[in-house]
Protein backbone atom coordinates (compact mmCIF):
# COMPACT_ATOMS: atom_id res chain seq x y z
CA UNK A 1 0.00 0.00 0.00
CA UNK A 2 1.42 3.33 -1.06
CA UNK A 3 1.09 6.67 0.73
CA UNK A 4 1.84 10.22 -0.33
CA UNK A 5 4.56 10.55 2.32
CA UNK A 6 7.89 8.78 2.62
CA UNK A 7 7.32 5.37 4.22
CA UNK A 8 11.05 4.66 4.44
CA UNK A 9 11.51 7.72 6.65
CA UNK A 10 8.55 6.84 8.83
CA UNK A 11 9.25 3.09 9.05
CA UNK A 12 13.00 2.66 8.59
CA UNK A 13 13.22 -1.11 9.16
CA UNK A 14 11.94 -3.96 7.05
CA UNK A 15 9.66 -4.91 9.95
CA UNK A 16 8.65 -2.16 12.38
CA UNK A 17 6.98 -2.72 15.74
CA UNK A 18 4.35 -0.20 16.88
CA UNK A 19 2.86 -0.13 20.37
CA UNK A 20 0.21 1.96 22.11
CA UNK A 21 2.39 5.10 22.12
CA UNK A 22 2.01 5.13 18.31
CA UNK A 23 5.72 5.65 18.02
CA UNK A 24 8.75 3.61 17.10
CA UNK A 25 11.29 2.92 19.86
CA UNK A 26 14.06 4.33 17.69
CA UNK A 27 12.28 7.63 16.94
CA UNK A 28 14.54 10.68 17.33
CA UNK A 29 13.19 14.17 16.60
CA UNK A 30 11.61 17.32 18.00
CA UNK A 31 7.97 17.82 19.01
CA UNK A 32 6.86 18.93 15.57
CA UNK A 33 8.44 15.86 13.96
CA UNK A 34 6.90 13.66 16.65
CA UNK A 35 3.42 15.01 15.90
CA UNK A 36 3.90 14.59 12.15
CA UNK A 37 5.18 11.06 12.65
CA UNK A 38 2.15 10.16 14.77
CA UNK A 39 -0.16 11.62 12.15
CA UNK A 40 1.42 9.52 9.41
CA UNK A 41 1.45 6.38 11.53
CA UNK A 42 -2.23 6.90 12.28
CA UNK A 43 -2.92 7.07 8.57
CA UNK A 44 -0.93 3.87 7.89
CA UNK A 45 -2.62 1.92 10.70
CA UNK A 46 -6.10 3.12 9.76
CA UNK A 47 -5.69 2.41 6.03
CA UNK A 48 -4.03 -0.99 6.54
CA UNK A 49 -6.66 -1.88 9.18
CA UNK A 50 -9.40 -1.02 6.76
CA UNK A 51 -7.83 -3.05 3.94
CA UNK A 52 -7.48 -6.01 6.29
CA UNK A 53 -11.14 -5.84 7.32
CA UNK A 54 -12.16 -5.63 3.68
CA UNK A 55 -9.98 -8.63 2.78
CA UNK A 56 -11.65 -10.62 5.55
CA UNK A 57 -15.17 -9.47 4.67
CA UNK A 58 -15.64 -7.78 8.05
CA UNK A 59 -17.96 -4.81 8.52
CA UNK A 60 -15.85 -3.39 11.38
CA UNK A 61 -12.09 -2.82 11.41
CA UNK A 62 -10.01 -4.69 13.97
CA UNK A 63 -6.95 -2.47 13.72
CA UNK A 64 -6.81 1.32 13.87
CA UNK A 65 -4.59 3.86 15.59
CA UNK A 66 -7.36 4.63 18.06
CA UNK A 67 -7.83 0.95 18.91
CA UNK A 68 -4.11 0.48 19.49
CA UNK A 69 -4.00 3.13 22.24
CA UNK A 70 -4.58 1.93 25.80
CA UNK A 71 -3.90 -1.72 25.00
CA UNK A 72 -0.94 -4.07 25.27
CA UNK A 73 -1.34 -4.84 21.57
CA UNK A 74 1.59 -4.75 19.20
CA UNK A 75 1.43 -4.13 15.47
CA UNK A 76 4.19 -5.31 13.15
CA UNK A 77 4.37 -3.55 9.78
CA UNK A 78 6.29 -5.01 6.87
CA UNK A 79 7.82 -2.50 4.43
CA UNK A 80 9.06 -2.79 0.87
CA UNK A 81 11.64 0.01 0.82
CA UNK A 82 12.10 -0.06 -2.96
CA UNK A 83 8.47 0.40 -3.92
CA UNK A 84 6.79 3.70 -4.87
CA UNK A 85 9.90 5.13 -6.54
CA UNK A 86 12.06 4.64 -3.49
CA UNK A 87 9.56 6.13 -1.02
CA UNK A 88 8.58 2.65 0.17
CA UNK A 89 5.24 0.91 0.63
CA UNK A 90 3.57 -0.99 3.46
CA UNK A 91 3.12 -4.62 2.50
CA UNK A 92 1.73 -6.33 5.59
CA UNK A 93 0.32 -5.96 9.08
CA UNK A 94 0.27 -8.40 11.99
CA UNK A 95 -1.31 -7.53 15.34
CA UNK A 96 -0.90 -9.49 18.57
CA UNK A 97 -2.22 -8.94 22.08
CA UNK A 98 -3.18 -10.71 25.30
CA UNK A 99 -6.78 -11.64 26.04
CA UNK A 100 -8.55 -13.09 29.05
CA UNK A 101 -10.05 -16.32 27.75
CA UNK A 102 -12.08 -19.11 29.22
CA UNK A 103 -10.92 -22.19 27.33
CA UNK A 104 -11.36 -25.94 27.05
CA UNK A 105 -8.68 -28.51 26.38
CA UNK A 106 -9.12 -31.63 24.25
CA UNK A 107 -10.58 -33.57 27.20
CA UNK A 108 -13.12 -30.87 28.09
CA UNK A 109 -11.24 -29.51 31.14
CA UNK A 110 -11.55 -25.73 31.47
CA UNK A 111 -8.89 -23.10 32.00
CA UNK A 112 -8.91 -19.36 32.53
CA UNK A 113 -5.89 -18.07 30.65
CA UNK A 114 -4.38 -14.89 29.27
CA UNK A 115 -2.71 -16.19 26.14
CA UNK A 116 -0.95 -14.12 23.56
CA UNK A 117 -3.25 -13.96 20.54
CA UNK A 118 -3.04 -13.25 16.84
CA UNK A 119 -5.68 -10.56 16.42
CA UNK A 120 -5.23 -9.29 12.88
CA UNK A 121 -3.09 -10.37 9.95
CA UNK A 122 -3.05 -8.98 6.45
CA UNK A 123 -0.71 -8.98 3.47
CA UNK A 124 -1.49 -6.69 0.56
CA UNK A 125 -3.28 -8.51 -2.27
CA UNK A 126 -0.40 -7.87 -4.68
CA UNK A 127 2.00 -9.76 -2.38
CA UNK A 128 0.01 -12.64 -0.93
CA UNK A 129 1.51 -16.13 -1.31
CA UNK A 130 5.04 -14.78 -1.81
CA UNK A 131 6.33 -15.44 1.71
CA UNK A 132 5.62 -11.97 3.18
CA UNK A 133 3.16 -13.33 5.72
CA UNK A 134 5.62 -15.86 7.03
CA UNK A 135 8.36 -13.24 7.24
CA UNK A 136 6.12 -11.17 9.50
CA UNK A 137 5.04 -14.19 11.53
CA UNK A 138 8.60 -15.42 12.09
CA UNK A 139 9.66 -11.96 13.21
CA UNK A 140 6.77 -11.73 15.66
CA UNK A 141 7.54 -15.20 17.10
CA UNK A 142 11.17 -14.18 17.72
CA UNK A 143 10.22 -10.78 19.20
CA UNK A 144 7.64 -12.26 21.54
CA UNK A 145 9.70 -15.38 22.30
CA UNK A 146 6.73 -17.63 21.67
CA UNK A 147 6.07 -20.77 19.62
CA UNK A 148 3.21 -20.98 17.07
CA UNK A 149 1.48 -23.61 19.21
CA UNK A 150 1.09 -21.26 22.19
CA UNK A 151 -0.77 -18.56 20.27
CA UNK A 152 -4.57 -18.34 20.21
CA UNK A 153 -5.92 -17.17 16.87
CA UNK A 154 -8.88 -14.80 16.77
CA UNK A 155 -11.40 -15.97 14.16
CA UNK A 156 -8.89 -17.27 11.61
CA UNK A 157 -9.83 -17.09 7.93
CA UNK A 158 -9.47 -20.14 5.69
CA UNK A 159 -6.31 -18.53 4.29
CA UNK A 160 -4.80 -18.18 7.74
CA UNK A 161 -5.69 -21.78 8.63
CA UNK A 162 -3.97 -22.89 5.41
CA UNK A 163 -0.99 -20.69 6.28
CA UNK A 164 -0.63 -22.23 9.76
CA UNK A 165 -0.97 -25.72 8.29
CA UNK A 166 1.67 -25.11 5.66
CA UNK A 167 4.32 -23.24 7.66
CA UNK A 168 3.83 -24.67 11.16
CA UNK A 169 2.08 -28.01 10.66
CA UNK A 170 -0.86 -26.87 12.83
CA UNK A 171 -3.90 -28.93 11.87
CA UNK A 172 -5.62 -30.33 14.93
CA UNK A 173 -8.00 -27.66 16.22
CA UNK A 174 -9.38 -27.91 19.75
CA UNK A 175 -12.97 -26.57 19.59
CA UNK A 176 -13.70 -23.61 21.87
CA UNK A 177 -16.89 -21.83 22.95
CA UNK A 178 -15.48 -18.53 21.74
CA UNK A 179 -14.22 -17.39 18.35
CA UNK A 180 -10.59 -18.26 19.15
CA UNK A 181 -8.80 -21.22 17.64
CA UNK A 182 -6.05 -23.20 19.36
CA UNK A 183 -4.35 -26.43 18.34
CA UNK A 184 -3.49 -29.69 20.06
CA UNK A 185 -0.50 -29.03 22.31
CA UNK A 186 -1.69 -25.54 23.34
CA UNK A 187 -2.61 -26.73 26.84
CA UNK A 188 0.49 -28.82 27.48
CA UNK A 189 2.07 -27.45 30.69
CA UNK A 190 -0.93 -25.21 31.51
CA UNK A 191 -2.47 -25.51 34.98
CA UNK A 192 -6.17 -26.26 35.03
CA UNK A 193 -8.66 -24.09 37.03
CA UNK A 194 -9.61 -25.53 40.40
N1 LIG B 1 -5.87 -19.48 -0.47
C1 LIG B 1 -5.45 -20.52 0.29
N2 LIG B 1 -4.34 -20.46 1.08
C2 LIG B 1 -3.68 -19.29 1.12
C3 LIG B 1 -4.09 -18.16 0.37
C4 LIG B 1 -5.23 -18.31 -0.46
N3 LIG B 1 -5.68 -17.32 -1.26
N4 LIG B 1 -3.24 -17.16 0.62
C5 LIG B 1 -2.31 -17.62 1.49
N5 LIG B 1 -2.58 -18.92 1.81
C6 LIG B 1 -1.81 -19.80 2.71
C7 LIG B 1 -1.35 -21.02 1.91
O1 LIG B 1 -1.01 -22.03 2.82
C8 LIG B 1 -0.10 -20.49 1.24
O2 LIG B 1 0.75 -21.51 0.77
P1 LIG B 1 0.60 -21.98 -0.79
O3 LIG B 1 0.67 -20.73 -1.61
O4 LIG B 1 1.77 -22.90 -0.97
O5 LIG B 1 -0.73 -22.65 -0.87
C9 LIG B 1 0.53 -19.73 2.37
O6 LIG B 1 -0.58 -19.13 3.09
C10 LIG B 1 1.46 -18.65 1.85
O7 LIG B 1 2.27 -18.19 2.89
P2 LIG B 1 2.81 -16.69 2.85
O8 LIG B 1 3.10 -16.28 1.44
O9 LIG B 1 3.87 -16.55 3.86
O10 LIG B 1 1.50 -15.93 3.37
P3 LIG B 1 0.83 -14.58 2.84
O11 LIG B 1 1.85 -13.54 2.60
O12 LIG B 1 -0.15 -14.88 1.75
O13 LIG B 1 0.02 -14.14 4.16
C11 LIG B 1 -2.25 -14.09 4.96
C12 LIG B 1 -0.99 -14.95 4.70
C13 LIG B 1 -1.93 -12.98 5.96
C14 LIG B 1 -3.34 -15.00 5.54
C15 LIG B 1 -2.70 -13.45 3.61
O14 LIG B 1 -3.02 -14.48 2.70
C16 LIG B 1 -3.87 -12.49 3.71
O15 LIG B 1 -3.70 -11.31 4.00
N6 LIG B 1 -5.10 -12.99 3.49
C17 LIG B 1 -6.30 -12.14 3.46
C18 LIG B 1 -6.65 -11.65 4.86
C19 LIG B 1 -6.78 -12.78 5.85
O16 LIG B 1 -7.44 -13.78 5.60
N7 LIG B 1 -6.13 -12.60 7.04
C20 LIG B 1 -6.23 -13.48 8.18
C21 LIG B 1 -7.48 -13.15 8.92
S1 LIG B 1 -7.72 -13.97 10.49
C22 LIG B 1 -6.80 -13.10 11.61
O17 LIG B 1 -6.28 -12.08 11.29
C23 LIG B 1 -6.66 -13.56 13.04
Coordinates of C-alpha atoms and ligand atoms in Angstrom, one line a residue:
X1 CA 0.0 0.0 0.0
X2 CA 1.4 3.3 -1.1
X3 CA 1.1 6.7 0.7
X4 CA 1.8 10.2 -0.3
X5 CA 4.6 10.5 2.3
X6 CA 7.9 8.8 2.6
X7 CA 7.3 5.4 4.2
X8 CA 11.1 4.7 4.4
X9 CA 11.5 7.7 6.7
X10 CA 8.5 6.8 8.8
X11 CA 9.2 3.1 9.1
X12 CA 13.0 2.7 8.6
X13 CA 13.2 -1.1 9.2
X14 CA 11.9 -4.0 7.1
X15 CA 9.7 -4.9 9.9
X16 CA 8.6 -2.2 12.4
X17 CA 7.0 -2.7 15.7
X18 CA 4.4 -0.2 16.9
X19 CA 2.9 -0.1 20.4
X20 CA 0.2 2.0 22.1
X21 CA 2.4 5.1 22.1
X22 CA 2.0 5.1 18.3
X23 CA 5.7 5.7 18.0
X24 CA 8.8 3.6 17.1
X25 CA 11.3 2.9 19.9
X26 CA 14.1 4.3 17.7
X27 CA 12.3 7.6 16.9
X28 CA 14.5 10.7 17.3
X29 CA 13.2 14.2 16.6
X30 CA 11.6 17.3 18.0
X31 CA 8.0 17.8 19.0
X32 CA 6.9 18.9 15.6
X33 CA 8.4 15.9 14.0
X34 CA 6.9 13.7 16.6
X35 CA 3.4 15.0 15.9
X36 CA 3.9 14.6 12.1
X37 CA 5.2 11.1 12.6
X38 CA 2.1 10.2 14.8
X39 CA -0.2 11.6 12.1
X40 CA 1.4 9.5 9.4
X41 CA 1.4 6.4 11.5
X42 CA -2.2 6.9 12.3
X43 CA -2.9 7.1 8.6
X44 CA -0.9 3.9 7.9
X45 CA -2.6 1.9 10.7
X46 CA -6.1 3.1 9.8
X47 CA -5.7 2.4 6.0
X48 CA -4.0 -1.0 6.5
X49 CA -6.7 -1.9 9.2
X50 CA -9.4 -1.0 6.8
X51 CA -7.8 -3.0 3.9
X52 CA -7.5 -6.0 6.3
X53 CA -11.1 -5.8 7.3
X54 CA -12.2 -5.6 3.7
X55 CA -10.0 -8.6 2.8
X56 CA -11.6 -10.6 5.6
X57 CA -15.2 -9.5 4.7
X58 CA -15.6 -7.8 8.1
X59 CA -18.0 -4.8 8.5
X60 CA -15.8 -3.4 11.4
X61 CA -12.1 -2.8 11.4
X62 CA -10.0 -4.7 14.0
X63 CA -6.9 -2.5 13.7
X64 CA -6.8 1.3 13.9
X65 CA -4.6 3.9 15.6
X66 CA -7.4 4.6 18.1
X67 CA -7.8 1.0 18.9
X68 CA -4.1 0.5 19.5
X69 CA -4.0 3.1 22.2
X70 CA -4.6 1.9 25.8
X71 CA -3.9 -1.7 25.0
X72 CA -0.9 -4.1 25.3
X73 CA -1.3 -4.8 21.6
X74 CA 1.6 -4.7 19.2
X75 CA 1.4 -4.1 15.5
X76 CA 4.2 -5.3 13.2
X77 CA 4.4 -3.5 9.8
X78 CA 6.3 -5.0 6.9
X79 CA 7.8 -2.5 4.4
X80 CA 9.1 -2.8 0.9
X81 CA 11.6 0.0 0.8
X82 CA 12.1 -0.1 -3.0
X83 CA 8.5 0.4 -3.9
X84 CA 6.8 3.7 -4.9
X85 CA 9.9 5.1 -6.5
X86 CA 12.1 4.6 -3.5
X87 CA 9.6 6.1 -1.0
X88 CA 8.6 2.6 0.2
X89 CA 5.2 0.9 0.6
X90 CA 3.6 -1.0 3.5
X91 CA 3.1 -4.6 2.5
X92 CA 1.7 -6.3 5.6
X93 CA 0.3 -6.0 9.1
X94 CA 0.3 -8.4 12.0
X95 CA -1.3 -7.5 15.3
X96 CA -0.9 -9.5 18.6
X97 CA -2.2 -8.9 22.1
X98 CA -3.2 -10.7 25.3
X99 CA -6.8 -11.6 26.0
X100 CA -8.6 -13.1 29.0
X101 CA -10.0 -16.3 27.7
X102 CA -12.1 -19.1 29.2
X103 CA -10.9 -22.2 27.3
X104 CA -11.4 -25.9 27.1
X105 CA -8.7 -28.5 26.4
X106 CA -9.1 -31.6 24.3
X107 CA -10.6 -33.6 27.2
X108 CA -13.1 -30.9 28.1
X109 CA -11.2 -29.5 31.1
X110 CA -11.5 -25.7 31.5
X111 CA -8.9 -23.1 32.0
X112 CA -8.9 -19.4 32.5
X113 CA -5.9 -18.1 30.7
X114 CA -4.4 -14.9 29.3
X115 CA -2.7 -16.2 26.1
X116 CA -0.9 -14.1 23.6
X117 CA -3.3 -14.0 20.5
X118 CA -3.0 -13.2 16.8
X119 CA -5.7 -10.6 16.4
X120 CA -5.2 -9.3 12.9
X121 CA -3.1 -10.4 10.0
X122 CA -3.0 -9.0 6.5
X123 CA -0.7 -9.0 3.5
X124 CA -1.5 -6.7 0.6
X125 CA -3.3 -8.5 -2.3
X126 CA -0.4 -7.9 -4.7
X127 CA 2.0 -9.8 -2.4
X128 CA 0.0 -12.6 -0.9
X129 CA 1.5 -16.1 -1.3
X130 CA 5.0 -14.8 -1.8
X131 CA 6.3 -15.4 1.7
X132 CA 5.6 -12.0 3.2
X133 CA 3.2 -13.3 5.7
X134 CA 5.6 -15.9 7.0
X135 CA 8.4 -13.2 7.2
X136 CA 6.1 -11.2 9.5
X137 CA 5.0 -14.2 11.5
X138 CA 8.6 -15.4 12.1
X139 CA 9.7 -12.0 13.2
X140 CA 6.8 -11.7 15.7
X141 CA 7.5 -15.2 17.1
X142 CA 11.2 -14.2 17.7
X143 CA 10.2 -10.8 19.2
X144 CA 7.6 -12.3 21.5
X145 CA 9.7 -15.4 22.3
X146 CA 6.7 -17.6 21.7
X147 CA 6.1 -20.8 19.6
X148 CA 3.2 -21.0 17.1
X149 CA 1.5 -23.6 19.2
X150 CA 1.1 -21.3 22.2
X151 CA -0.8 -18.6 20.3
X152 CA -4.6 -18.3 20.2
X153 CA -5.9 -17.2 16.9
X154 CA -8.9 -14.8 16.8
X155 CA -11.4 -16.0 14.2
X156 CA -8.9 -17.3 11.6
X157 CA -9.8 -17.1 7.9
X158 CA -9.5 -20.1 5.7
X159 CA -6.3 -18.5 4.3
X160 CA -4.8 -18.2 7.7
X161 CA -5.7 -21.8 8.6
X162 CA -4.0 -22.9 5.4
X163 CA -1.0 -20.7 6.3
X164 CA -0.6 -22.2 9.8
X165 CA -1.0 -25.7 8.3
X166 CA 1.7 -25.1 5.7
X167 CA 4.3 -23.2 7.7
X168 CA 3.8 -24.7 11.2
X169 CA 2.1 -28.0 10.7
X170 CA -0.9 -26.9 12.8
X171 CA -3.9 -28.9 11.9
X172 CA -5.6 -30.3 14.9
X173 CA -8.0 -27.7 16.2
X174 CA -9.4 -27.9 19.7
X175 CA -13.0 -26.6 19.6
X176 CA -13.7 -23.6 21.9
X177 CA -16.9 -21.8 22.9
X178 CA -15.5 -18.5 21.7
X179 CA -14.2 -17.4 18.4
X180 CA -10.6 -18.3 19.2
X181 CA -8.8 -21.2 17.6
X182 CA -6.0 -23.2 19.4
X183 CA -4.3 -26.4 18.3
X184 CA -3.5 -29.7 20.1
X185 CA -0.5 -29.0 22.3
X186 CA -1.7 -25.5 23.3
X187 CA -2.6 -26.7 26.8
X188 CA 0.5 -28.8 27.5
X189 CA 2.1 -27.5 30.7
X190 CA -0.9 -25.2 31.5
X191 CA -2.5 -25.5 35.0
X192 CA -6.2 -26.3 35.0
X193 CA -8.7 -24.1 37.0
X194 CA -9.6 -25.5 40.4
Ligands
LIG1 N1 -5.9 -19.5 -0.5 C1 -5.5 -20.5 0.3 N2 -4.3 -20.5 1.1 C2 -3.7 -19.3 1.1 C3 -4.1 -18.2 0.4 C4 -5.2 -18.3 -0.5 N3 -5.7 -17.3 -1.3 N4 -3.2 -17.2 0.6 C5 -2.3 -17.6 1.5 N5 -2.6 -18.9 1.8 C6 -1.8 -19.8 2.7 C7 -1.3 -21.0 1.9 O1 -1.0 -22.0 2.8 C8 -0.1 -20.5 1.2 O2 0.8 -21.5 0.8 P1 0.6 -22.0 -0.8 O3 0.7 -20.7 -1.6 O4 1.8 -22.9 -1.0 O5 -0.7 -22.7 -0.9 C9 0.5 -19.7 2.4 O6 -0.6 -19.1 3.1 C10 1.5 -18.7 1.9 O7 2.3 -18.2 2.9 P2 2.8 -16.7 2.8 O8 3.1 -16.3 1.4 O9 3.9 -16.6 3.9 O10 1.5 -15.9 3.4 P3 0.8 -14.6 2.8 O11 1.9 -13.5 2.6 O12 -0.2 -14.9 1.8 O13 0.0 -14.1 4.2 C11 -2.3 -14.1 5.0 C12 -1.0 -14.9 4.7 C13 -1.9 -13.0 6.0 C14 -3.3 -15.0 5.5 C15 -2.7 -13.5 3.6 O14 -3.0 -14.5 2.7 C16 -3.9 -12.5 3.7 O15 -3.7 -11.3 4.0 N6 -5.1 -13.0 3.5 C17 -6.3 -12.1 3.5 C18 -6.6 -11.7 4.9 C19 -6.8 -12.8 5.9 O16 -7.4 -13.8 5.6 N7 -6.1 -12.6 7.0 C20 -6.2 -13.5 8.2 C21 -7.5 -13.2 8.9 S1 -7.7 -14.0 10.5 C22 -6.8 -13.1 11.6 O17 -6.3 -12.1 11.3 C23 -6.7 -13.6 13.0

